[in-house]
Amino acid sequence: MNRTSEHYKMRKFFSIVYKEYLQLIRDLPGLTILFLMPAVMLVVITLTQEKVLIGRESGMKIIIVNADASHLGNRIESELKANISFKLVTYTSQKEAEHDVFSGKYQMMVVIPEGSTERLLTPARLRIQDTSGGKKTDEQAGIIVMYDPAVMKIYKDMLVSSLQLIIESTAQRLFMEKYSEELKSDIAQQIANYKKQMLLIDLDDEIPDFPYRKQVMQQIQSAVEKKAEEPVNIKFPVNPLSYRNLVKIEETSAGNSSYDLKPDIIKNNVPAFILFAMFFIVLPLAGSIIHEKQQGTKDRVLILPVSGFTIFSGKILVYLIICILQFLLMIGIGRFIIPLISHLPPLTLNVDLLALVVIVIASGLAAIGFGLLIGTFSNTYGQAAPLGSVIVVILAIMGGIFVPAFMMPDIIRKISIISPMRWGTDAFFSIFARGAGVKIVLPQLLPLLIFFGISLLLSANAFSKQK
Amino acid sequence: MNPDPVIATKNLKKRYRGSEEEALKGIDLTIQAGDFFGLLGPNAAGKSTLIAILCGIMGHSSGEVKIFGRTTNLPTDWLKHMIGFVPQEIALYASLTVLENILFFGRMYGISGNKLKEKAESYIETFHLNEHKNKLISKCSGGIKRRVNLIAGVLHEPSLVLLDEPTLGVDTQLRSMIFDYLIMLNRNGTTILYTTHYMEEASKLCNRVGIIDHGKIIAEGKPTELVASSSGYKDMGQLFLHLTGRDLRD
C-alpha cells in the first residue's frame, strides 16, 4: 500500500516537473533572461574590464619629456614604451607638454629633468613629484608626473608604480656598476699595500652580505693569493646597496599554497555572473506562480490530491536544472569563448569538484527560494517583475557582482554580508581562486541552504493556505 | 449507500479579511446524493464564496461544513478525489496544449498509462476537440477553453461536481452540449452543484434550486414548487427578480 502510494506521489511529482519544463521551454522571453542576458553581460563586462584595467587595446596616452638623455631617462622611456598600458609620445618642451595635458589632449606626462641619472647616485635619492592640481614644480625634486585631473586614480597609480620600479632597478644597476669599479680599484690598492705582508687570509665576518658573497670572496682570495704569492688580509668596501632603503614588495596569500593564486578578471566575473544569472530566475519562476494565481490554476491545484511541497518540489527541480545549465554556460564562456575573443587566459578548472557541485546546488536553491518568495507574496506580475529585478540588482551590487567586494568601502562591505549573492560569489571565488574545499566554503554554504529552507517553508505554507 | 448528505452546511459564515460585511451570513444547506442543485443569485450574492468553501479552497469564519460527512478545513486526498471543481475562470495552463492540460490534471488524480490516454481521447471526442487537441490553450477560442476547463474538473469521475457558472460567455450550441453532458453525468449518479445567473438553465437542469442573495439562502426547493408557491409569478425568472429586487449589483 505504502509502496503504491509512494509510486503515485513520484508519478505526480514527475508530471509536475514535465509540466514546468513545457511551460519554461515555451517561455522565450524567460529563457532569454535566464541564458542570453547573463551570457552577453559576462562577455561584454569582462572584455570592457580587460580594456579598462589592463589597457590592452587603447593604452593611456602619456607624454614623455626626457631632458636627462642618460641612463635613467633612456631606461624610463624604453620601459614605458614597452608597457602595453601606455602609449608614449615624446616631447622636447615641457611647456608644450603641460599645455597639451591641461587641454585634455593627453592624460599624463612624465618629465625627466636634466641630470636625473647623476642625482640618482647621490645619497638624496631621486623622488617622484606629484604636480597635479596646479602645484608648482620643484626642479630639484627629480621626476615630474603631471596629469589631467579627470584621469582615474588607477592610471596615476599604475604610472607612478611603474616609474618607481624603473628608478629602483636603474639605481640598483648603476650602483652595482659603481660598486664593482670601486671594489676593483680598492682591492688593487690593498693588494699593493699588503703585498709584502705575510698574513693569514682572514675574510672579515662583518662584511655586509650580498648575493654570491661566498663565491666572490673565494675567487678574490684565490686571485690575491696567486698574485701576491703570500697570505693577504683583505678588507672589503661596504656594499652601498646594503644600507639603501630599496622597495621590497612582499606578497602573501591565504589558502592552498600549491594553487595558482593570481586573481584575474575571469575568476572574478564568471562566478559573479553565475550568481547573477541564477537569481534572475526570479522573473520566470515568480511569473509562473503569479500566473497560476491569476488564471485560477492555483485554486484548481489546491484541490488536487497533491501537497504544496510536491508542487513546489517539481518547480524546484526544473529550475535547479536551469541553474546548473546556466552554470555550465558561464563556465563554457569563461573557458572557451572569452579566451577566443580576448587576450585573457581561460578559466582554470582544476578545482575541488565536490565543493563546486555543492555550491552550485546551494546557490541555485537560494536563487529558487528567492523566486518562490517573490512569486508567492506578489499579487501581480506587474508587482513581481520590477520588485524582483530591483532586488536582484541591489543584491548583485552588494554581492560584488559588478564591483568586487574587496574594492567596496568598509560600511558597504559590511552591509553586503546580508546578500545571498555575496555568499555565493565568495564561495565560488574561494573555489576558483583559492582552491577551497567544502570545509572552507561551509560559512557560505550554510547560509545559502538556510535561506532556501526558510524561503521554501514560508512560500509553500502561504501558497497552500486557504483563502 | 452513504447515509450522510453529500453537502451539509450549518450556519456557515464567511467574512473576508478587512471587510466589515459578511459575505456569507449563516448558510444552512443540505444536498443529497444524486441531486442536481442549482445555486442562483445575482452578482456578489455569495455563490462563488460558497463554492470555494465547499471545495476547500477557502476557509470559513464560523459554522460547519461537511462534504460526504467530512470537514473541508483540511481536506484529505480521499475527499479531493471525490470532488470535481469547474471554476468560473479558465483555470488552465496557457502555455500547454489542450491535450497536455487534460493529461496533466488526469495524472494529478492518479490516472496514468493507457487508462489516461483512453479517457483523454474519449473526452476529446465527446467535446469535439480532436482538431484542437494540439493547440496551445493561449491560442484557443473561449468555447474550446470552456470545454477543456470542464473536462479538467470531471476527468477523474468524482462523485460530487461543483460548477461555478460553467456556461459563462458561451454560445447556444456549446451551452446545449454542456447541458447534455451534465444531465448524463447526473443520471449516472454524480451529485452536481451548479451556480448560474440564468434561470432557464436552472429550471431545465436542476431538480432543486436555492436562491442566494446578500450571503443568505432566501428560497430553496424544487423549481416548479417554488414558482407554484409564489403568487402571481409564472417562472423562475420573475420569482428571482421578485426575491432579489431590481437594484443593480457589483
XYZ file of C-alpha atoms in Angstrom:
717
model
C 0.000 0.000 0.000
C 2.756 2.388 1.034
C 4.854 1.482 -1.973
C 1.888 2.160 -4.277
C 1.277 5.465 -2.547
C 4.944 6.450 -2.967
C 4.768 5.358 -6.589
C 1.739 7.622 -7.180
C 3.490 10.510 -5.439
C 6.557 10.106 -7.641
C 4.395 9.954 -10.734
C 2.647 13.151 -9.745
C 5.979 14.753 -8.961
C 7.375 13.929 -12.399
C 4.155 15.115 -14.052
C 4.629 18.466 -12.326
C 8.278 18.506 -13.434
C 7.225 17.784 -17.030
C 4.534 20.480 -16.925
C 7.014 23.031 -15.555
C 9.538 22.016 -18.204
C 6.986 22.508 -21.003
C 5.960 25.890 -19.629
C 9.529 27.033 -19.322
C 10.786 25.972 -22.744
C 7.824 27.745 -24.331
C 8.627 30.957 -22.480
C 11.082 32.580 -24.874
C 11.433 35.915 -23.012
C 12.038 33.969 -19.800
C 14.758 31.853 -21.421
C 16.364 34.957 -22.884
C 16.581 36.470 -19.408
C 17.959 33.254 -17.978
C 20.621 32.478 -20.558
C 21.243 35.177 -23.134
C 21.258 38.217 -20.838
C 23.847 36.968 -18.317
C 25.958 35.418 -21.096
C 26.102 38.701 -23.009
C 26.755 40.638 -19.801
C 29.589 38.305 -18.817
C 31.293 38.678 -22.201
C 30.773 42.439 -22.539
C 31.751 43.335 -18.964
C 34.780 41.045 -18.984
C 36.065 42.468 -22.262
C 35.419 46.009 -21.039
C 37.250 45.347 -17.795
C 40.122 43.839 -19.754
C 40.334 47.026 -21.780
C 39.996 49.354 -18.789
C 42.099 47.531 -16.236
C 44.763 46.085 -18.492
C 44.556 48.715 -21.199
C 45.446 46.177 -23.833
C 43.528 47.822 -26.598
C 43.647 51.532 -26.160
C 46.532 52.316 -23.749
C 46.806 55.547 -21.797
C 48.420 58.342 -23.809
C 51.459 59.723 -21.982
C 53.863 62.471 -22.947
C 57.486 61.996 -22.054
C 59.962 64.855 -21.857
C 63.360 63.270 -21.496
C 65.856 66.034 -20.696
C 68.147 63.593 -18.919
C 69.126 61.646 -22.035
C 71.256 59.422 -19.884
C 70.821 56.005 -18.254
C 67.730 56.804 -16.239
C 65.947 58.916 -18.848
C 66.544 56.388 -21.592
C 65.530 53.481 -19.403
C 62.255 55.130 -18.349
C 61.489 55.966 -21.963
C 62.158 52.466 -23.264
C 60.327 50.720 -20.399
C 57.209 52.871 -20.728
C 57.268 52.317 -24.479
C 57.289 48.568 -23.900
C 54.386 48.773 -21.400
C 51.139 47.887 -23.190
C 49.127 50.013 -20.777
C 50.678 53.215 -22.131
C 51.100 54.893 -25.474
C 54.163 57.119 -25.333
C 54.503 60.425 -27.154
C 57.871 62.204 -26.999
C 58.012 65.984 -26.442
C 61.090 68.140 -26.085
C 59.407 71.134 -24.483
C 57.972 70.777 -21.011
C 55.753 73.842 -21.514
C 54.138 72.409 -24.659
C 53.654 69.136 -22.893
C 51.978 70.852 -19.928
C 49.682 72.719 -22.277
C 48.595 69.553 -24.027
C 47.907 67.753 -20.775
C 45.819 70.578 -19.321
C 43.931 70.956 -22.586
C 42.950 67.283 -22.307
C 44.767 66.168 -25.454
C 46.905 63.799 -23.394
C 46.106 62.359 -19.996
C 49.507 62.362 -18.312
C 53.076 63.492 -18.730
C 56.415 62.484 -17.294
C 59.323 64.918 -17.182
C 62.807 63.558 -16.553
C 64.919 66.627 -15.785
C 68.467 67.019 -16.899
C 70.964 65.317 -14.570
C 68.459 62.874 -13.146
C 70.854 59.954 -13.623
C 73.590 61.759 -11.711
C 71.184 62.687 -8.944
C 70.210 59.095 -8.685
C 73.702 58.261 -7.500
C 73.750 60.882 -4.769
C 72.674 59.952 -1.243
C 69.496 62.089 -1.516
C 67.710 59.760 -3.836
C 65.653 60.899 -6.757
C 61.978 61.196 -5.912
C 58.815 61.420 -7.887
C 56.890 64.630 -7.538
C 53.142 64.828 -7.991
C 52.401 68.197 -9.558
C 48.709 67.833 -10.159
C 46.214 70.459 -9.170
C 48.431 73.369 -10.181
C 51.234 72.650 -7.691
C 54.467 74.378 -8.502
C 57.174 72.078 -9.806
C 60.422 71.794 -7.939
C 63.164 71.427 -10.466
C 65.457 69.815 -7.921
C 62.918 67.219 -6.989
C 63.516 64.832 -9.848
C 60.964 63.054 -11.982
C 57.793 65.073 -12.511
C 54.447 63.403 -13.128
C 51.647 65.653 -14.247
C 48.142 64.524 -15.115
C 44.760 65.645 -16.255
C 42.549 65.920 -13.137
C 39.947 63.801 -14.951
C 42.252 60.793 -15.118
C 41.239 57.836 -12.952
C 43.382 57.190 -9.894
C 44.120 53.674 -11.073
C 46.089 55.045 -14.078
C 48.055 57.500 -11.957
C 48.919 54.712 -9.535
C 49.887 52.447 -12.386
C 52.240 55.046 -13.880
C 53.795 56.053 -10.566
C 54.393 52.458 -9.526
C 55.921 51.720 -12.949
C 58.252 54.721 -12.544
C 59.219 53.650 -9.046
C 60.126 50.210 -10.289
C 62.170 51.576 -13.179
C 64.023 54.029 -10.912
C 64.748 51.339 -8.350
C 66.049 48.860 -10.886
C 68.110 51.524 -12.689
C 69.535 52.682 -9.388
C 70.448 49.132 -8.485
C 72.179 48.579 -11.791
C 74.096 51.857 -11.586
C 75.137 51.207 -8.006
C 76.292 47.741 -8.863
C 78.414 49.093 -11.692
C 79.859 51.784 -9.450
C 80.460 49.342 -6.641
C 82.123 46.914 -8.959
C 84.552 49.646 -10.085
C 85.227 50.740 -6.509
C 85.746 47.162 -5.470
C 88.241 46.596 -8.253
C 90.372 49.687 -7.546
C 90.197 49.347 -3.774
C 91.282 45.726 -3.826
C 94.084 46.508 -6.246
C 95.241 49.194 -3.847
C 95.099 46.867 -0.918
C 96.996 44.172 -2.731
C 99.731 46.679 -3.381
C 99.770 47.815 0.277
C 99.839 44.371 1.715
C 101.751 42.577 -0.963
C 104.803 42.091 1.185
C 102.993 41.262 4.402
C 102.807 37.627 5.381
C 99.439 37.419 6.965
C 96.862 34.702 7.034
C 93.930 35.199 4.801
C 91.058 36.203 7.116
C 87.937 37.441 5.383
C 86.045 39.765 7.662
C 82.868 38.293 9.076
C 81.427 41.776 9.402
C 81.389 42.249 5.663
C 77.816 43.100 4.694
C 76.056 40.331 2.920
C 75.262 40.425 -0.764
C 74.337 37.814 -3.369
C 77.114 35.317 -4.175
C 79.222 36.769 -1.375
C 80.905 33.472 -0.636
C 81.781 32.734 -4.272
C 83.096 36.259 -4.860
C 85.229 36.150 -1.760
C 86.646 32.763 -2.670
C 87.515 33.978 -6.170
C 89.146 37.126 -4.821
C 91.017 35.126 -2.227
C 92.485 32.711 -4.721
C 93.322 35.517 -7.195
C 95.040 37.565 -4.489
C 96.985 34.601 -3.167
C 98.098 33.759 -6.663
C 99.277 37.302 -7.395
C 100.777 38.051 -4.004
C 102.273 34.650 -3.519
C 101.704 35.210 0.164
C 98.680 35.384 2.564
C 96.864 38.732 2.497
C 94.200 40.187 4.831
C 91.591 41.761 2.627
C 89.067 44.397 3.789
C 86.082 44.696 1.538
C 84.452 48.038 0.890
C 80.938 48.299 2.198
C 78.188 47.344 -0.276
C 76.353 50.627 -0.937
C 73.076 48.854 -1.620
C 73.002 47.284 1.815
C 72.007 50.480 3.594
C 69.781 51.874 0.928
C 66.097 51.659 1.607
C 65.140 49.796 -1.529
C 61.470 48.968 -2.039
C 60.631 45.474 -1.031
C 57.246 44.103 -2.020
C 56.069 41.076 -0.196
C 53.054 39.136 -1.439
C 51.266 36.848 0.938
C 48.084 34.944 0.400
C 45.891 32.633 2.428
C 44.687 29.320 1.109
C 46.148 26.441 -0.793
C 49.770 27.375 -1.449
C 50.130 24.891 -4.290
C 47.349 26.618 -6.145
C 47.506 29.372 -8.715
C 46.600 32.321 -6.527
C 46.734 35.076 -9.088
C 43.319 36.767 -9.134
C 42.104 37.628 -12.591
C 39.085 39.098 -14.279
C 37.740 35.725 -15.416
C 37.950 34.159 -11.966
C 36.045 37.114 -10.574
C 33.471 37.581 -13.329
C 32.451 34.006 -14.085
C 31.313 33.229 -10.524
C 29.741 36.671 -10.242
C 27.624 36.203 -13.351
C 26.741 32.627 -12.451
C 25.052 34.060 -9.364
C 23.530 36.951 -11.292
C 22.045 34.562 -13.872
C 20.737 32.210 -11.224
C 18.965 34.938 -9.272
C 17.275 36.215 -12.414
C 15.145 33.061 -12.401
C 13.031 35.194 -10.077
C 11.275 36.538 -13.188
C 10.077 33.303 -14.838
C 9.632 31.472 -11.521
C 7.671 34.228 -9.804
C 5.838 34.740 -13.116
C 4.745 31.110 -13.203
C 3.417 31.265 -9.618
C 1.596 34.533 -10.248
C 0.071 33.264 -13.495
C -1.240 30.284 -11.573
C -2.838 32.642 -9.070
C -4.269 34.932 -11.707
C -5.509 32.251 -14.100
C -7.166 30.333 -11.279
C -4.989 27.259 -11.812
C -3.687 27.765 -8.282
C -7.223 27.170 -6.933
C -7.529 24.123 -9.110
C -4.116 22.879 -7.978
C -5.059 23.413 -4.322
C -7.919 20.940 -4.583
C -5.763 18.347 -6.344
C -4.743 15.397 -4.193
C -1.148 16.601 -4.120
C 0.700 18.591 -1.462
C 2.037 22.128 -1.788
C 5.540 20.725 -1.169
C 5.215 18.292 -4.107
C 4.029 21.125 -6.337
C 6.949 23.322 -5.267
C 9.406 20.419 -5.484
C 8.522 19.999 -9.162
C 9.234 23.652 -9.769
C 12.431 23.490 -7.721
C 13.844 20.539 -9.682
C 13.211 22.170 -13.065
C 14.674 25.499 -12.010
C 17.619 23.796 -10.336
C 18.405 22.102 -13.656
C 18.170 25.545 -15.267
C 20.639 26.890 -12.668
C 23.057 24.056 -13.452
C 22.741 24.773 -17.198
C 23.389 28.466 -16.511
C 26.473 27.480 -14.518
C 27.741 25.280 -17.360
C 27.077 28.046 -19.884
C 29.026 30.597 -17.844
C 31.883 28.161 -17.286
C 31.914 27.418 -21.020
C 32.058 31.121 -21.839
C 34.870 31.673 -19.325
C 36.830 28.697 -20.537
C 36.333 28.793 -24.301
C 34.634 31.944 -25.607
C 36.380 34.769 -23.731
C 39.919 33.456 -24.363
C 38.984 33.208 -28.059
C 37.975 36.846 -28.364
C 40.359 38.442 -25.873
C 43.858 38.138 -24.518
C 42.592 36.790 -21.204
C 43.578 33.315 -20.090
C 40.900 30.588 -19.965
C 39.161 29.831 -16.684
C 41.086 27.053 -14.961
C 39.022 24.183 -13.662
C 41.486 22.280 -11.504
C 39.246 22.876 -8.510
C 37.682 20.816 -5.750
C 34.803 19.314 -7.741
C 32.761 18.290 -4.722
C 32.901 21.814 -3.333
C 31.968 23.214 -6.737
C 28.952 20.886 -7.152
C 27.749 21.586 -3.616
C 27.996 25.351 -4.051
C 26.303 25.287 -7.468
C 23.360 23.409 -5.974
C 23.218 25.581 -2.831
C 23.393 28.816 -4.846
C 20.733 27.542 -7.248
C 18.464 26.614 -4.355
C 18.938 30.037 -2.734
C 18.023 31.711 -6.034
C 14.949 29.479 -6.347
C 13.949 30.279 -2.762
C 14.107 33.956 -3.600
C 11.926 33.401 -6.697
C 9.386 31.428 -4.677
C 9.166 34.196 -2.087
C 8.644 36.938 -4.647
C 6.140 34.855 -6.614
C 4.152 33.827 -3.563
C 3.960 37.203 -1.900
C 3.316 39.331 -5.001
C -0.201 39.631 -6.310
C 0.522 40.574 -9.908
C 3.356 40.117 -12.380
C 3.436 43.914 -12.572
C 4.444 43.902 -8.910
C 6.807 40.923 -9.037
C 8.818 41.836 -12.140
C 10.094 45.262 -11.052
C 10.357 44.214 -7.407
C 12.276 41.044 -8.285
C 14.577 42.774 -10.777
C 15.345 45.697 -8.466
C 16.103 43.406 -5.525
C 18.316 41.202 -7.733
C 20.269 44.233 -8.939
C 20.658 45.565 -5.371
C 21.725 42.140 -4.101
C 24.094 41.872 -7.079
C 25.710 45.231 -6.357
C 26.023 44.368 -2.670
C 27.172 40.877 -3.555
C 30.162 42.109 -5.515
C 28.842 41.113 -8.946
C 29.756 44.368 -10.670
C 32.446 45.640 -8.301
C 34.402 43.075 -6.287
C 33.564 43.216 -2.577
C 37.174 43.939 -1.581
C 37.000 47.226 -3.505
C 33.910 48.430 -1.636
C 34.034 50.903 1.245
C 34.038 49.243 4.672
C 30.448 50.135 5.507
C 29.090 48.764 2.206
C 31.221 45.660 2.530
C 29.761 45.025 5.972
C 26.198 45.544 4.764
C 26.842 43.327 1.729
C 27.126 40.311 4.022
C 23.325 40.110 4.038
C 23.230 39.415 0.293
C 22.859 35.719 -0.641
C 24.697 36.598 -3.849
C 27.684 37.659 -1.746
C 27.676 34.256 -0.010
C 27.597 32.551 -3.379
C 30.267 34.690 -5.068
C 32.558 34.419 -2.037
C 32.224 30.645 -2.121
C 32.771 30.398 -5.891
C 35.729 32.750 -5.706
C 37.265 30.679 -2.908
C 36.845 27.550 -5.001
C 38.152 29.026 -8.259
C 40.903 31.290 -6.977
C 41.973 29.678 -3.720
C 41.323 26.013 -4.437
C 38.979 25.791 -1.439
C 37.203 22.592 -0.466
C 33.782 22.025 1.117
C 35.078 22.685 4.630
C 36.411 26.101 3.675
C 33.184 27.197 1.972
C 30.917 25.998 4.798
C 30.430 29.556 6.142
C 28.840 30.445 2.794
C 27.178 27.087 2.125
C 25.137 27.010 5.328
C 23.546 30.477 4.945
C 22.642 29.639 1.333
C 20.870 26.440 2.409
C 19.197 28.090 5.409
C 17.951 30.924 3.187
C 16.465 28.365 0.792
C 14.868 26.376 3.619
C 13.203 29.413 5.167
C 12.027 30.699 1.770
C 10.544 27.316 0.871
C 8.754 26.971 4.187
C 7.250 30.458 4.018
C 6.263 30.141 0.357
C 4.822 26.611 0.446
C 2.881 27.476 3.579
C 1.465 30.684 2.091
C 0.745 29.002 -1.257
C -1.182 26.111 0.284
C -3.063 28.268 2.777
C -6.797 28.532 2.356
C -8.074 31.983 1.474
C -25.358 3.919 0.404
C -23.710 6.780 2.254
C -26.111 7.851 4.988
C -24.612 11.360 5.167
C -25.797 14.058 2.799
C -23.205 14.913 0.146
C -23.127 18.554 1.261
C -24.290 19.803 4.648
C -23.677 23.293 5.978
C -24.920 24.744 9.242
C -24.946 28.453 9.992
C -21.970 28.879 7.640
C -20.440 32.332 7.789
C -17.574 33.969 5.949
C -16.067 37.383 6.475
C -13.146 38.416 4.254
C -10.115 39.967 5.921
C -10.539 43.734 6.101
C -14.222 43.603 5.244
C -16.886 44.712 7.664
C -19.723 42.865 5.997
C -20.044 39.108 5.976
C -20.020 37.518 2.518
C -21.983 34.568 3.872
C -24.387 35.175 6.736
C -25.319 31.779 8.068
C -25.945 29.367 5.223
C -27.871 26.180 6.001
C -27.788 23.910 3.006
C -28.258 20.196 2.504
C -27.671 18.452 -0.807
C -28.358 14.750 -1.080
C -26.588 12.214 -3.274
C -27.881 12.344 -6.845
C -29.189 15.885 -6.595
C -28.698 18.383 -9.410
C -28.735 21.510 -7.266
C -28.856 24.947 -8.833
C -27.471 27.825 -6.773
C -28.942 31.001 -8.177
C -28.089 34.529 -7.284
C -27.166 37.942 -8.634
C -23.582 39.148 -8.803
C -21.758 39.287 -5.455
C -24.521 37.311 -3.755
C -22.026 34.790 -2.289
C -22.242 31.932 -4.826
C -18.541 31.688 -5.642
C -17.590 32.129 -1.976
C -19.828 29.240 -1.006
C -18.431 27.025 -3.793
C -14.830 27.899 -2.803
C -15.556 26.923 0.817
C -17.200 23.674 -0.243
C -14.149 22.800 -2.387
C -11.733 23.522 0.430
C -10.022 26.387 -1.411
C -11.313 28.871 1.125
C -11.729 28.610 4.845
C -14.887 29.756 6.615
C -15.208 32.117 9.563
C -17.740 30.135 11.554
C -20.392 27.443 11.269
C -19.989 23.942 9.946
C -19.332 22.413 6.530
C -19.340 18.740 5.781
C -18.807 17.029 2.449
C -19.581 13.320 2.465
C -19.692 13.718 6.231
C -16.150 15.139 6.444
C -14.901 18.576 7.245
C -13.271 20.610 4.463
C -10.836 22.567 6.636
C -8.075 20.082 5.931
C -9.453 18.033 3.050
C -7.933 14.575 2.742
C -6.802 13.072 -0.558
C -9.874 10.823 -0.469
C -12.154 13.851 -0.256
C -10.216 15.602 -3.005
C -10.744 12.580 -5.257
C -14.492 12.681 -4.504
C -14.852 16.332 -5.548
C -14.600 17.787 -9.033
C -14.404 21.547 -9.422
C -15.052 23.577 -12.549
C -14.186 27.179 -11.754
C -15.665 30.240 -13.367
C -12.224 31.328 -14.673
C -10.395 29.359 -17.313
C -8.103 27.648 -14.830
C -5.773 26.021 -17.351
C -2.102 26.351 -18.246
C -1.992 28.740 -21.174
C 1.351 27.514 -22.493
C 0.251 23.867 -22.542
C -1.858 22.335 -25.298
C -5.432 21.109 -24.847
C -4.206 17.512 -24.589
C -1.286 18.352 -22.274
C -3.661 20.139 -19.888
C -6.062 17.194 -19.809
C -3.225 14.702 -19.282
C -1.680 16.824 -16.520
C -4.863 17.083 -14.471
C -5.565 13.382 -15.065
C -2.127 12.435 -13.746
C -2.619 14.635 -10.705
C -5.649 12.495 -9.867
C -3.541 9.357 -10.142
C -4.756 8.257 -13.585
C -1.923 7.098 -15.809
C -0.838 4.998 -18.766
C -3.354 3.677 -21.269
C -6.281 4.386 -18.970
C -5.430 8.083 -19.008
C -4.886 8.139 -22.771
C -8.203 6.399 -23.413
C -10.048 8.731 -21.048
C -8.464 11.804 -22.581
C -9.287 10.635 -26.105
C -12.856 9.856 -25.067
C -13.388 13.364 -23.607
C -11.736 14.956 -26.618
C -14.168 13.014 -28.809
C -17.221 13.848 -26.656
C -16.458 17.581 -26.672
C -15.393 17.710 -30.320
C -11.858 18.784 -29.577
C -9.994 16.471 -31.946
C -8.925 19.227 -34.301
C -7.744 21.401 -31.438
C -6.071 18.955 -29.092
C -2.540 20.032 -30.016
C -3.282 23.757 -29.874
C -1.862 25.792 -27.029
C -4.625 26.952 -24.689
C -3.445 30.535 -25.222
C -4.290 30.148 -28.932
C -7.734 28.590 -28.390
C -11.112 30.272 -28.592
C -13.223 30.909 -25.495
C -15.502 27.982 -26.329
C -12.626 25.500 -26.555
C -11.169 26.780 -23.286
C -14.565 26.335 -21.569
C -14.760 22.737 -22.750
C -11.237 21.907 -21.543
C -11.955 23.700 -18.271
C -14.923 21.394 -17.773
C -13.009 18.236 -18.728
C -10.198 19.063 -16.273
C -12.750 19.109 -13.435
C -14.583 15.872 -14.213
C -11.888 13.666 -15.785
C -11.338 11.724 -12.567
C -15.050 10.870 -12.346
C -15.804 12.475 -8.971
C -18.991 11.754 -7.033
C -19.653 15.458 -6.498
C -19.098 18.101 -9.161
C -19.137 21.792 -8.257
C -19.585 24.050 -11.268
C -19.216 27.810 -10.937
C -21.039 29.331 -13.911
C -19.607 26.927 -16.478
C -21.585 28.396 -19.345
C -20.432 31.977 -18.866
C -19.920 33.594 -22.262
C -20.577 30.504 -24.389
C -22.842 30.241 -27.422
C -26.148 28.350 -27.522
C -24.641 25.300 -29.229
C -21.935 24.814 -26.648
C -24.334 25.559 -23.810
C -26.595 22.814 -25.095
C -23.644 20.407 -25.328
C -22.608 21.189 -21.744
C -26.196 20.705 -20.501
C -26.450 17.332 -22.248
C -23.199 16.220 -20.727
C -24.132 17.345 -17.211
C -27.547 15.665 -17.422
C -25.818 12.441 -18.481
C -23.354 12.796 -15.614
C -26.168 13.308 -13.094
C -28.128 10.347 -14.436
C -25.036 8.224 -13.852
C -25.201 9.118 -10.160
C -22.987 12.193 -9.866
C -24.232 14.871 -7.488
C -23.984 18.324 -9.039
C -23.948 21.780 -7.531
C -24.284 24.341 -10.244
C -24.197 28.118 -9.899
C -25.688 30.307 -12.577
C -27.354 33.603 -13.369
C -29.593 32.004 -15.926
C -32.994 30.992 -14.549
C -33.990 28.952 -17.596
C -30.849 26.873 -17.196
C -31.694 26.132 -13.594
C -35.308 25.285 -14.407
C -34.224 22.943 -17.161
C -31.392 21.148 -15.402
C -31.921 21.155 -11.678
C -34.185 19.043 -9.512
C -33.626 21.531 -6.657
C -32.555 25.145 -6.539
C -31.535 27.628 -3.880
C -31.640 31.379 -4.322
C -28.859 33.205 -2.529
C -28.647 36.936 -2.010
C -26.565 39.112 0.311
C -24.971 35.972 1.732
C -28.233 34.257 2.667
C -30.306 31.491 1.100
C -33.643 33.211 0.621
C -35.502 30.397 -1.105
C -34.917 26.683 -1.615
C -36.858 23.816 -3.215
C -37.899 22.244 -6.500
C -38.131 24.894 -9.262
C -41.717 24.035 -10.101
C -42.786 24.078 -6.470
C -41.064 27.398 -5.817
C -42.872 29.008 -8.756
C -46.176 27.415 -7.775
C -45.904 28.527 -4.178
C -45.382 32.121 -5.175
C -48.407 34.176 -6.022
C -48.518 35.649 -9.489
C -45.137 34.600 -10.868
C -45.100 32.451 -13.968
C -41.487 31.335 -13.977
C -38.222 31.261 -12.083
C -37.069 34.485 -13.724
C -39.954 36.514 -12.347
C -39.691 34.881 -8.963
C -35.950 35.589 -8.876
C -36.457 39.279 -9.605
C -39.197 39.441 -7.006
C -36.945 37.895 -4.354
C -33.689 39.673 -5.160
C -35.048 43.029 -6.339
C -34.251 45.107 -9.368
C -31.307 47.010 -7.928
C -28.092 46.667 -9.884
C -25.313 44.717 -8.189
C -21.485 44.868 -8.357
